[in-house]
């Protein structure tokens, strides 16, 4: 980054993009004030790392806008120690934010290079609470299930049934559902007493969820 101090840029991001738009979860605000987002974007884009925008990360994929990361993290209603499954590691930023909130994060990515970059970055940062795997995340991670929370950071045509199966009692699943790169709604599924309840939240636009239970 030019001569910009990343810590100051982060605090400004939290104030101007998150708090001002109604993000109130202290765990989310605190984690996003600490996680070095500039390390998750390509070097040429570092000066824009704390701007109010999504950014390309290669392979046709993107790191989400900070506000969307915060909003999804807040909708997850996580508590310290929660076991979270993330589908779509991408840059690894969302996983690092959840780890910063005290969660144990299993994060799945289908693109080999993105998976490998994230593995190196998590190691470099000493993030021991994040477990990255390369595979089709629409099938979940049966060997580590059930999960308290599941977050899908790519948009699919429907809620993948294996993910609902792998959600624990009292669990929350969050996923953008709708068209390809357009007109999606964030859907939140809660599992209570063995039944599932579905809520439609904000309109969003995410890259495609590609796989057996995706596009
Ligand atoms: N959470 C990421 C942003 C993800 S972009 C971040 O913080 O940077 C969406 C990612 O989902 C892309 O990297 C894409 O390759 C991945 N993806 C799409 N379909 C997938 C699938 N079925 N399983 C695992 N990853 C998938």
Short mmCIF file of C-alpha atoms and ligand atoms in Angstrom, two decimals:
data_model
loop_
_atom_site.label_atom_id
_atom_site.label_comp_id
_atom_site.label_asym_id
_atom_site.label_seq_id
_atom_site.Cartn_x
_atom_site.Cartn_y
_atom_site.Cartn_z
CA UNK A 1 0.00 0.00 0.00
CA UNK A 2 1.35 3.44 -0.77
CA UNK A 3 2.09 5.19 2.49
CA UNK A 4 -1.31 4.26 3.89
CA UNK A 5 -1.27 2.67 7.32
CA UNK A 6 -3.33 -0.56 7.07
CA UNK A 7 -4.46 -0.38 10.69
CA UNK A 8 -5.87 3.12 10.20
CA UNK A 9 -7.50 2.12 6.93
CA UNK A 10 -9.16 -0.81 8.69
CA UNK A 11 -10.53 1.29 11.54
CA UNK A 12 -11.89 3.76 9.02
CA UNK A 13 -13.46 0.89 7.04
CA UNK A 14 -15.16 -0.38 10.21
CA UNK A 15 -16.48 3.08 11.06
CA UNK A 16 -17.54 4.32 7.64
CA UNK A 17 -18.66 1.12 5.90
CA UNK A 18 -19.84 -1.14 8.71
CA UNK A 19 -20.99 0.74 11.81
CA UNK A 20 -22.60 3.48 9.75
CA UNK A 21 -24.69 0.87 7.86
CA UNK A 22 -25.96 -0.92 10.92
CA UNK A 23 -23.43 -3.63 11.69
CA UNK A 24 -23.59 -3.87 15.49
CA UNK A 25 -22.16 -7.32 16.36
CA UNK A 26 -19.08 -6.46 18.46
CA UNK A 27 -17.36 -9.70 17.53
CA UNK A 28 -17.69 -8.92 13.81
CA UNK A 29 -16.51 -5.30 14.19
CA UNK A 30 -13.57 -6.33 16.35
CA UNK A 31 -12.45 -9.12 14.01
CA UNK A 32 -12.70 -6.90 10.93
CA UNK A 33 -10.70 -4.20 12.71
CA UNK A 34 -7.92 -6.76 13.22
CA UNK A 35 -7.80 -9.07 10.18
CA UNK A 36 -5.30 -7.66 7.62
CA UNK A 37 -7.56 -7.64 4.54
CA UNK A 38 -4.72 -6.23 2.35
CA UNK A 39 -2.92 -9.60 2.64
CA UNK A 40 -5.90 -11.34 0.99
CA UNK A 41 -5.84 -9.30 -2.24
CA UNK A 42 -3.34 -9.32 -5.09
CA UNK A 43 -0.38 -7.00 -4.59
CA UNK A 44 -1.43 -4.66 -7.41
CA UNK A 45 -4.78 -4.10 -5.67
CA UNK A 46 -3.53 -3.60 -2.12
CA UNK A 47 -4.17 0.14 -2.14
CA UNK A 48 -7.87 -0.69 -2.67
CA UNK A 49 -8.07 -3.42 -0.03
CA UNK A 50 -10.07 -1.31 2.45
CA UNK A 51 -12.35 0.33 -0.11
CA UNK A 52 -16.09 -0.23 -0.26
CA UNK A 53 -15.93 -2.77 -3.08
CA UNK A 54 -15.39 -6.40 -4.06
CA UNK A 55 -12.10 -7.13 -5.85
CA UNK A 56 -10.93 -9.78 -8.33
CA UNK A 57 -8.78 -12.59 -6.87
CA UNK A 58 -8.11 -14.40 -10.17
CA UNK A 59 -9.78 -17.46 -11.77
CA UNK A 60 -12.94 -15.41 -12.35
CA UNK A 61 -13.58 -15.14 -8.59
CA UNK A 62 -13.84 -12.22 -6.17
CA UNK A 63 -13.28 -11.28 -2.54
CA UNK A 64 -16.57 -9.81 -1.30
CA UNK A 65 -17.08 -6.17 -0.34
CA UNK A 66 -16.27 -5.63 3.39
CA UNK A 67 -19.90 -4.75 4.20
CA UNK A 68 -21.16 -8.06 2.76
CA UNK A 69 -18.58 -10.04 4.76
CA UNK A 70 -19.71 -8.19 7.90
CA UNK A 71 -23.41 -8.62 7.14
CA UNK A 72 -23.09 -12.37 6.54
CA UNK A 73 -20.93 -12.79 9.64
CA UNK A 74 -23.56 -10.94 11.68
CA UNK A 75 -26.45 -13.01 10.24
CA UNK A 76 -24.61 -16.16 11.35
CA UNK A 77 -25.03 -15.18 15.04
CA UNK A 78 -21.84 -17.00 16.00
CA UNK A 79 -20.51 -17.58 19.45
CA UNK A 80 -16.90 -18.26 20.38
CA UNK A 81 -15.99 -21.89 19.89
CA UNK A 82 -18.61 -22.48 17.15
CA UNK A 83 -17.75 -25.05 14.47
CA UNK A 84 -18.32 -23.37 11.14
CA UNK A 85 -18.26 -24.81 7.62
CA UNK A 86 -17.56 -22.35 4.81
CA UNK A 87 -18.13 -23.20 1.13
CA UNK A 88 -15.99 -21.02 -1.15
CA UNK A 89 -12.64 -20.21 0.52
CA UNK A 90 -11.67 -17.82 -2.30
CA UNK A 91 -9.06 -15.46 -0.84
CA UNK A 92 -9.57 -16.86 2.67
CA UNK A 93 -10.69 -13.52 4.10
CA UNK A 94 -14.16 -14.57 5.30
CA UNK A 95 -12.65 -17.67 6.96
CA UNK A 96 -10.02 -15.49 8.70
CA UNK A 97 -12.73 -13.14 9.99
CA UNK A 98 -14.72 -16.06 11.44
CA UNK A 99 -11.52 -17.48 12.98
CA UNK A 100 -10.87 -14.01 14.41
CA UNK A 101 -14.30 -14.27 16.06
CA UNK A 102 -13.16 -17.41 17.84
CA UNK A 103 -14.71 -20.02 15.53
CA UNK A 104 -13.14 -23.23 14.29
CA UNK A 105 -13.53 -22.96 10.53
CA UNK A 106 -13.58 -25.75 7.94
CA UNK A 107 -13.37 -24.04 4.55
CA UNK A 108 -13.82 -25.72 1.17
CA UNK A 109 -12.66 -24.48 -2.25
CA UNK A 110 -12.89 -26.17 -5.65
CA UNK A 111 -10.21 -24.14 -7.51
CA UNK A 112 -6.81 -25.69 -6.80
CA UNK A 113 -4.76 -22.46 -7.00
CA UNK A 114 -7.10 -20.50 -4.72
CA UNK A 115 -7.09 -23.35 -2.23
CA UNK A 116 -3.27 -23.48 -2.28
CA UNK A 117 -2.86 -19.71 -1.92
CA UNK A 118 -5.20 -19.75 1.07
CA UNK A 119 -3.33 -22.66 2.68
CA UNK A 120 -0.06 -20.70 2.42
CA UNK A 121 -1.61 -17.50 3.72
CA UNK A 122 -3.27 -19.17 6.75
CA UNK A 123 0.09 -20.81 7.56
CA UNK A 124 1.99 -17.52 7.12
CA UNK A 125 -0.48 -15.80 9.45
CA UNK A 126 -0.32 -18.61 12.00
CA UNK A 127 -4.10 -19.12 11.81
CA UNK A 128 -4.43 -22.53 13.40
CA UNK A 129 -8.22 -22.52 13.75
CA UNK A 130 -8.83 -22.71 9.99
CA UNK A 131 -8.90 -26.03 8.14
CA UNK A 132 -8.89 -25.62 4.33
CA UNK A 133 -9.75 -28.50 1.98
CA UNK A 134 -10.06 -28.68 -1.78
CA UNK A 135 -13.31 -30.31 -2.89
CA UNK A 136 -16.88 -29.73 -4.11
CA UNK A 137 -18.36 -27.95 -1.12
CA UNK A 138 -21.97 -28.52 -2.21
CA UNK A 139 -21.48 -32.00 -0.75
CA UNK A 140 -20.31 -30.50 2.54
CA UNK A 141 -17.78 -32.27 4.74
CA UNK A 142 -19.57 -35.32 6.18
CA UNK A 143 -16.55 -36.53 8.17
CA UNK A 144 -16.48 -33.31 10.23
CA UNK A 145 -20.28 -32.81 10.52
CA UNK A 146 -22.44 -31.70 12.22
CA UNK A 147 -21.70 -27.97 12.12
CA UNK A 148 -23.14 -25.17 14.26
CA UNK A 149 -23.02 -22.80 11.31
CA UNK A 150 -22.64 -23.17 7.53
CA UNK A 151 -21.88 -20.20 5.28
CA UNK A 152 -21.85 -20.42 1.50
CA UNK A 153 -20.06 -17.51 -0.19
CA UNK A 154 -21.11 -18.37 -3.77
CA UNK A 155 -24.62 -18.26 -5.26
CA UNK A 156 -26.54 -21.44 -6.13
CA UNK A 157 -29.90 -22.34 -7.68
CA UNK A 158 -31.14 -23.85 -4.40
CA UNK A 159 -30.04 -24.76 -0.89
CA UNK A 160 -27.83 -27.89 -1.26
CA UNK A 161 -29.55 -30.70 0.69
CA UNK A 162 -26.27 -32.25 2.00
CA UNK A 163 -25.57 -28.96 3.78
CA UNK A 164 -28.97 -28.98 5.50
CA UNK A 165 -28.28 -32.58 6.57
CA UNK A 166 -24.90 -31.57 8.04
CA UNK A 167 -26.34 -28.70 10.08
CA UNK A 168 -26.60 -29.39 13.81
CA UNK A 169 -29.72 -28.86 15.91
CA UNK A 170 -29.95 -25.11 16.66
CA UNK A 171 -27.76 -24.47 13.64
CA UNK A 172 -27.86 -21.69 11.04
CA UNK A 173 -27.08 -21.99 7.31
CA UNK A 174 -26.60 -18.92 5.13
CA UNK A 175 -26.48 -19.01 1.32
CA UNK A 176 -27.19 -16.70 -1.65
CA UNK A 177 -29.89 -18.34 -3.81
CA UNK A 178 -31.15 -17.23 -7.20
CA UNK A 179 -29.89 -16.56 -10.72
CA UNK A 180 -26.39 -16.74 -12.10
CA UNK A 181 -24.49 -13.63 -10.96
CA UNK A 182 -27.78 -11.73 -10.67
CA UNK A 183 -30.97 -11.43 -8.60
CA UNK A 184 -29.99 -13.55 -5.64
CA UNK A 185 -31.39 -13.42 -2.12
CA UNK A 186 -29.48 -14.32 0.99
CA UNK A 187 -31.36 -17.25 2.48
CA UNK A 188 -31.03 -18.21 6.14
CA UNK A 189 -32.08 -21.68 7.23
CA UNK A 190 -32.44 -22.54 10.93
CA UNK A 191 -32.76 -26.08 12.26
CA UNK A 192 -34.90 -26.35 15.37
CA UNK A 193 -36.34 -29.54 16.85
CA UNK A 194 -35.43 -31.37 13.67
CA UNK A 195 -37.43 -28.94 11.51
CA UNK A 196 -36.01 -26.30 9.19
CA UNK A 197 -37.17 -22.71 8.91
CA UNK A 198 -36.29 -20.56 5.93
CA UNK A 199 -35.98 -16.76 5.81
CA UNK A 200 -35.19 -14.57 2.80
CA UNK A 201 -32.91 -11.63 3.62
CA UNK A 202 -31.02 -9.11 1.45
CA UNK A 203 -30.61 -9.02 -2.33
CA UNK A 204 -27.01 -9.86 -3.23
CA UNK A 205 -24.85 -10.82 -6.21
CA UNK A 206 -22.27 -13.58 -5.77
CA UNK A 207 -20.17 -15.64 -8.18
CA UNK A 208 -21.52 -19.08 -9.11
CA UNK A 209 -21.62 -22.03 -6.78
CA UNK A 210 -20.43 -24.78 -9.13
CA UNK A 211 -20.91 -28.44 -8.23
CA UNK A 212 -23.23 -31.41 -7.81
CA UNK A 213 -25.76 -29.35 -5.86
CA UNK A 214 -24.86 -26.04 -7.56
CA UNK A 215 -24.80 -24.76 -11.14
N1 LIG B 1 -15.27 -16.23 0.84
C1 LIG B 1 -14.36 -15.75 -0.18
C2 LIG B 1 -15.06 -15.26 -1.44
C3 LIG B 1 -15.49 -16.40 -2.22
S1 LIG B 1 -15.77 -16.19 -3.93
C4 LIG B 1 -13.45 -14.68 0.34
O1 LIG B 1 -13.58 -14.28 1.49
O2 LIG B 1 -12.57 -14.27 -0.42
C5 LIG B 1 -16.56 -17.75 -4.14
C6 LIG B 1 -15.63 -18.93 -4.12
O3 LIG B 1 -16.42 -20.12 -4.15
C7 LIG B 1 -14.74 -19.00 -5.36
O4 LIG B 1 -13.40 -19.06 -4.97
C8 LIG B 1 -15.18 -20.29 -6.04
O5 LIG B 1 -14.13 -20.98 -6.69
C9 LIG B 1 -15.73 -21.09 -4.87
N2 LIG B 1 -16.65 -22.16 -5.21
C10 LIG B 1 -17.67 -22.15 -6.13
N3 LIG B 1 -18.31 -23.33 -6.12
C11 LIG B 1 -17.72 -24.10 -5.16
C12 LIG B 1 -17.93 -25.43 -4.67
N4 LIG B 1 -18.91 -26.22 -5.14
N5 LIG B 1 -17.13 -25.87 -3.68
C13 LIG B 1 -16.13 -25.12 -3.18
N6 LIG B 1 -15.88 -23.86 -3.61
C14 LIG B 1 -16.66 -23.36 -4.58
#
